[in-house]
Amino acid sequence: MGVHLYDLVGFTGAAVLIAAYFANQQGQLPSDDWRFPSANLAGSVLIFVSLLFTWNLPSVVIEIFWAAISIWGIIRSLSRR
């Protein structure tokens, strides 16, 4: 049992989410900055792609909502500019 490409895609998505959250908590990436929801969207999409290969319905539901909320955040952030 080895690590597949889709696992690496999922791990990358998780790393993006964790990095964005850490930067937000450190005050380096405010939640109203368009880059924060963009990073969340990117991470969510990468995790979702990995879930297409190792299906887990509850996780898919979380990622769909995560992506939708991130898109809303991007739109809101850009409309304030």
GROMACS .gro file of N, CA and C in nm:
model
  243
    1MET      N    1   0.085  -0.118   0.000
    1MET     CA    2   0.000   0.000   0.000
    1MET      C    3   0.089   0.124   0.000
    2GLY      N    4   0.084   0.199  -0.107
    2GLY     CA    5   0.165   0.318  -0.117
    2GLY      C    6   0.081   0.444  -0.120
    3VAL      N    7   0.150   0.554  -0.133
    3VAL     CA    8   0.082   0.683  -0.144
    3VAL      C    9   0.054   0.709  -0.291
    4HIS      N   10  -0.071   0.735  -0.322
    4HIS     CA   11  -0.112   0.763  -0.459
    4HIS      C   12  -0.108   0.913  -0.486
    5LEU      N   13  -0.112   0.948  -0.613
    5LEU     CA   14  -0.112   1.088  -0.652
    5LEU      C   15  -0.231   1.162  -0.591
    6TYR      N   16  -0.348   1.097  -0.589
    6TYR     CA   17  -0.465   1.163  -0.531
    6TYR      C   18  -0.450   1.187  -0.381
    7ASP      N   19  -0.372   1.101  -0.314
    7ASP     CA   20  -0.342   1.126  -0.173
    7ASP      C   21  -0.256   1.252  -0.158
    8LEU      N   22  -0.158   1.266  -0.245
    8LEU     CA   23  -0.072   1.385  -0.240
    8LEU      C   24  -0.152   1.512  -0.269
    9VAL      N   25  -0.247   1.502  -0.361
    9VAL     CA   26  -0.334   1.616  -0.390
    9VAL      C   27  -0.414   1.652  -0.266
   10GLY      N   28  -0.469   1.552  -0.197
   10GLY     CA   29  -0.545   1.577  -0.075
   10GLY      C   30  -0.459   1.635   0.036
   11PHE      N   31  -0.338   1.580   0.053
   11PHE     CA   32  -0.246   1.634   0.155
   11PHE      C   33  -0.209   1.779   0.124
   12THR      N   34  -0.190   1.809  -0.004
   12THR     CA   35  -0.159   1.946  -0.044
   12THR      C   36  -0.276   2.039  -0.009
   13GLY      N   37  -0.397   1.994  -0.035
   13GLY     CA   38  -0.515   2.072   0.001
   13GLY      C   39  -0.523   2.096   0.151
   14ALA      N   40  -0.496   1.993   0.228
   14ALA     CA   41  -0.498   2.008   0.374
   14ALA      C   42  -0.390   2.106   0.419
   15ALA      N   43  -0.273   2.098   0.357
   15ALA     CA   44  -0.164   2.190   0.392
   15ALA      C   45  -0.201   2.335   0.360
   16VAL      N   46  -0.269   2.356   0.248
   16VAL     CA   47  -0.312   2.491   0.210
   16VAL      C   48  -0.411   2.545   0.313
   17LEU      N   49  -0.508   2.462   0.353
   17LEU     CA   50  -0.606   2.505   0.454
   17LEU      C   51  -0.539   2.537   0.587
   18ILE      N   52  -0.449   2.451   0.629
   18ILE     CA   53  -0.379   2.472   0.757
   18ILE      C   54  -0.293   2.597   0.751
   19ALA      N   55  -0.222   2.617   0.641
   19ALA     CA   56  -0.137   2.736   0.627
   19ALA      C   57  -0.220   2.864   0.629
   20ALA      N   58  -0.334   2.863   0.561
   20ALA     CA   59  -0.421   2.981   0.560
   20ALA      C   60  -0.475   3.009   0.699
   21TYR      N   61  -0.517   2.905   0.768
   21TYR     CA   62  -0.571   2.923   0.903
   21TYR      C   63  -0.462   2.973   0.998
   22PHE      N   64  -0.343   2.917   0.988
   22PHE     CA   65  -0.232   2.960   1.073
   22PHE      C   66  -0.198   3.107   1.046
   23ALA      N   67  -0.189   3.143   0.917
   23ALA     CA   68  -0.159   3.283   0.882
   23ALA      C   69  -0.267   3.376   0.933
   24ASN      N   70  -0.392   3.332   0.928
   24ASN     CA   71  -0.502   3.413   0.981
   24ASN      C   72  -0.488   3.431   1.131
   25GLN      N   73  -0.457   3.325   1.202
   25GLN     CA   74  -0.444   3.333   1.347
   25GLN      C   75  -0.324   3.416   1.390
   26GLN      N   76  -0.223   3.423   1.305
   26GLN     CA   77  -0.105   3.504   1.333
   26GLN      C   78  -0.124   3.650   1.295
   27GLY      N   79  -0.239   3.682   1.237
   27GLY     CA   80  -0.266   3.819   1.195
   27GLY      C   81  -0.199   3.856   1.063
   28GLN      N   82  -0.146   3.757   0.992
   28GLN     CA   83  -0.077   3.783   0.866
   28GLN      C   84  -0.171   3.778   0.745
   29LEU      N   85  -0.286   3.715   0.762
   29LEU     CA   86  -0.380   3.701   0.652
   29LEU      C   87  -0.521   3.721   0.707
   30PRO      N   88  -0.568   3.846   0.705
   30PRO     CA   89  -0.701   3.874   0.760
   30PRO      C   90  -0.811   3.802   0.683
   31SER      N   91  -0.916   3.766   0.752
   31SER     CA   92  -1.024   3.691   0.688
   31SER      C   93  -1.100   3.774   0.584
   32ASP      N   94  -1.089   3.906   0.589
   32ASP     CA   95  -1.157   3.988   0.489
   32ASP      C   96  -1.070   4.016   0.366
   33ASP      N   97  -0.949   3.962   0.365
   33ASP     CA   98  -0.860   3.971   0.249
   33ASP      C   99  -0.900   3.861   0.151
   34TRP      N  100  -0.913   3.893   0.023
   34TRP     CA  101  -0.957   3.796  -0.077
   34TRP      C  102  -0.870   3.672  -0.083
   35ARG      N  103  -0.744   3.684  -0.039
   35ARG     CA  104  -0.654   3.569  -0.045
   35ARG      C  105  -0.692   3.460   0.055
   36PHE      N  106  -0.755   3.498   0.167
   36PHE     CA  107  -0.793   3.398   0.267
   36PHE      C  108  -0.902   3.304   0.213
   37PRO      N  109  -1.015   3.355   0.164
   37PRO     CA  110  -1.114   3.261   0.109
   37PRO      C  111  -1.064   3.192  -0.019
   38SER      N  112  -0.973   3.256  -0.093
   38SER     CA  113  -0.916   3.192  -0.212
   38SER      C  114  -0.833   3.071  -0.174
   39ALA      N  115  -0.753   3.085  -0.069
   39ALA     CA  116  -0.675   2.971  -0.020
   39ALA      C  117  -0.767   2.861   0.031
   40ASN      N  118  -0.874   2.899   0.099
   40ASN     CA  119  -0.970   2.801   0.147
   40ASN      C  120  -1.037   2.729   0.030
   41LEU      N  121  -1.070   2.802  -0.075
   41LEU     CA  122  -1.131   2.740  -0.192
   41LEU      C  123  -1.033   2.643  -0.258
   42ALA      N  124  -0.909   2.685  -0.275
   42ALA     CA  125  -0.808   2.599  -0.337
   42ALA      C  126  -0.788   2.471  -0.256
   43GLY      N  127  -0.774   2.486  -0.125
   43GLY     CA  128  -0.757   2.368  -0.040
   43GLY      C  129  -0.876   2.276  -0.046
   44SER      N  130  -0.994   2.333  -0.044
   44SER     CA  131  -1.117   2.254  -0.049
   44SER      C  132  -1.128   2.176  -0.180
   45VAL      N  133  -1.097   2.242  -0.290
   45VAL     CA  134  -1.105   2.176  -0.420
   45VAL      C  135  -1.004   2.062  -0.428
   46LEU      N  136  -0.883   2.083  -0.378
   46LEU     CA  137  -0.782   1.977  -0.381
   46LEU      C  138  -0.825   1.857  -0.296
   47ILE      N  139  -0.880   1.883  -0.180
   47ILE     CA  140  -0.930   1.773  -0.096
   47ILE      C  141  -1.045   1.702  -0.166
   48PHE      N  142  -1.135   1.780  -0.227
   48PHE     CA  143  -1.248   1.721  -0.299
   48PHE      C  144  -1.199   1.628  -0.410
   49VAL      N  145  -1.098   1.671  -0.485
   49VAL     CA  146  -1.043   1.587  -0.592
   49VAL      C  147  -0.994   1.455  -0.535
   50SER      N  148  -0.925   1.459  -0.422
   50SER     CA  149  -0.877   1.334  -0.363
   50SER      C  150  -0.992   1.246  -0.318
   51LEU      N  151  -1.102   1.308  -0.276
   51LEU     CA  152  -1.219   1.231  -0.232
   51LEU      C  153  -1.291   1.162  -0.347
   52LEU      N  154  -1.269   1.207  -0.469
   52LEU     CA  155  -1.327   1.139  -0.584
   52LEU      C  156  -1.269   0.999  -0.599
   53PHE      N  157  -1.150   0.977  -0.546
   53PHE     CA  158  -1.083   0.847  -0.556
   53PHE      C  159  -1.102   0.761  -0.432
   54THR      N  160  -1.125   0.825  -0.320
   54THR     CA  161  -1.152   0.753  -0.194
   54THR      C  162  -1.278   0.815  -0.134
   55TRP      N  163  -1.391   0.773  -0.186
   55TRP     CA  164  -1.520   0.836  -0.157
   55TRP      C  165  -1.554   0.829  -0.009
   56ASN      N  166  -1.595   0.944   0.044
   56ASN     CA  167  -1.642   0.956   0.182
   56ASN      C  168  -1.747   1.066   0.180
   57LEU      N  169  -1.874   1.028   0.179
   57LEU     CA  170  -1.982   1.124   0.160
   57LEU      C  171  -1.981   1.238   0.262
   58PRO      N  172  -1.965   1.213   0.392
   58PRO     CA  173  -1.963   1.326   0.485
   58PRO      C  174  -1.851   1.426   0.455
   59SER      N  175  -1.735   1.377   0.417
   59SER     CA  176  -1.624   1.466   0.383
   59SER      C  177  -1.652   1.544   0.255
   60VAL      N  178  -1.715   1.479   0.158
   60VAL     CA  179  -1.752   1.548   0.034
   60VAL      C  180  -1.849   1.662   0.065
   61VAL      N  181  -1.947   1.636   0.151
   61VAL     CA  182  -2.044   1.740   0.188
   61VAL      C  183  -1.973   1.858   0.254
   62ILE      N  184  -1.880   1.829   0.345
   62ILE     CA  185  -1.804   1.937   0.409
   62ILE      C  186  -1.730   2.020   0.305
   63GLU      N  187  -1.663   1.954   0.212
   63GLU     CA  188  -1.583   2.026   0.113
   63GLU      C  189  -1.670   2.108   0.018
   64ILE      N  190  -1.789   2.058  -0.015
   64ILE     CA  191  -1.879   2.136  -0.101
   64ILE      C  192  -1.922   2.263  -0.028
   65PHE      N  193  -1.960   2.251   0.098
   65PHE     CA  194  -1.998   2.370   0.174
   65PHE      C  195  -1.878   2.463   0.194
   66TRP      N  196  -1.761   2.406   0.220
   66TRP     CA  197  -1.639   2.485   0.239
   66TRP      C  198  -1.611   2.568   0.113
   67ALA      N  199  -1.624   2.503  -0.002
   67ALA     CA  200  -1.600   2.573  -0.129
   67ALA      C  201  -1.705   2.681  -0.153
   68ALA      N  202  -1.831   2.649  -0.126
   68ALA     CA  203  -1.938   2.747  -0.148
   68ALA      C  204  -1.920   2.870  -0.058
   69ILE      N  205  -1.887   2.847   0.067
   69ILE     CA  206  -1.865   2.959   0.160
   69ILE      C  207  -1.743   3.039   0.117
   70SER      N  208  -1.640   2.971   0.067
   70SER     CA  209  -1.520   3.040   0.020
   70SER      C  210  -1.550   3.127  -0.101
   71ILE      N  211  -1.631   3.075  -0.194
   71ILE     CA  212  -1.669   3.154  -0.311
   71ILE      C  213  -1.746   3.278  -0.267
   72TRP      N  214  -1.838   3.261  -0.173
   72TRP     CA  215  -1.912   3.375  -0.118
   72TRP      C  216  -1.815   3.476  -0.056
   73GLY      N  217  -1.715   3.427   0.017
   73GLY     CA  218  -1.616   3.515   0.079
   73GLY      C  219  -1.532   3.590  -0.023
   74ILE      N  220  -1.496   3.524  -0.131
   74ILE     CA  221  -1.420   3.590  -0.237
   74ILE      C  222  -1.503   3.702  -0.300
   75ILE      N  223  -1.627   3.671  -0.333
   75ILE     CA  224  -1.716   3.771  -0.393
   75ILE      C  225  -1.734   3.889  -0.298
   76ARG      N  226  -1.758   3.861  -0.173
   76ARG     CA  227  -1.778   3.967  -0.074
   76ARG      C  228  -1.653   4.052  -0.059
   77SER      N  229  -1.538   3.987  -0.054
   77SER     CA  230  -1.413   4.060  -0.037
   77SER      C  231  -1.383   4.148  -0.158
   78LEU      N  232  -1.403   4.095  -0.277
   78LEU     CA  233  -1.374   4.172  -0.398
   78LEU      C  234  -1.475   4.284  -0.420
   79SER      N  235  -1.598   4.265  -0.374
   79SER     CA  236  -1.698   4.370  -0.393
   79SER      C  237  -1.674   4.489  -0.300
   80ARG      N  238  -1.597   4.469  -0.196
   80ARG     CA  239  -1.565   4.577  -0.102
   80ARG      C  240  -1.448   4.663  -0.149
   81ARG      N  241  -1.381   4.621  -0.252
   81ARG     CA  242  -1.262   4.693  -0.300
   81ARG      C  243  -1.297   4.816  -0.374
   0.00000   0.00000   0.00000
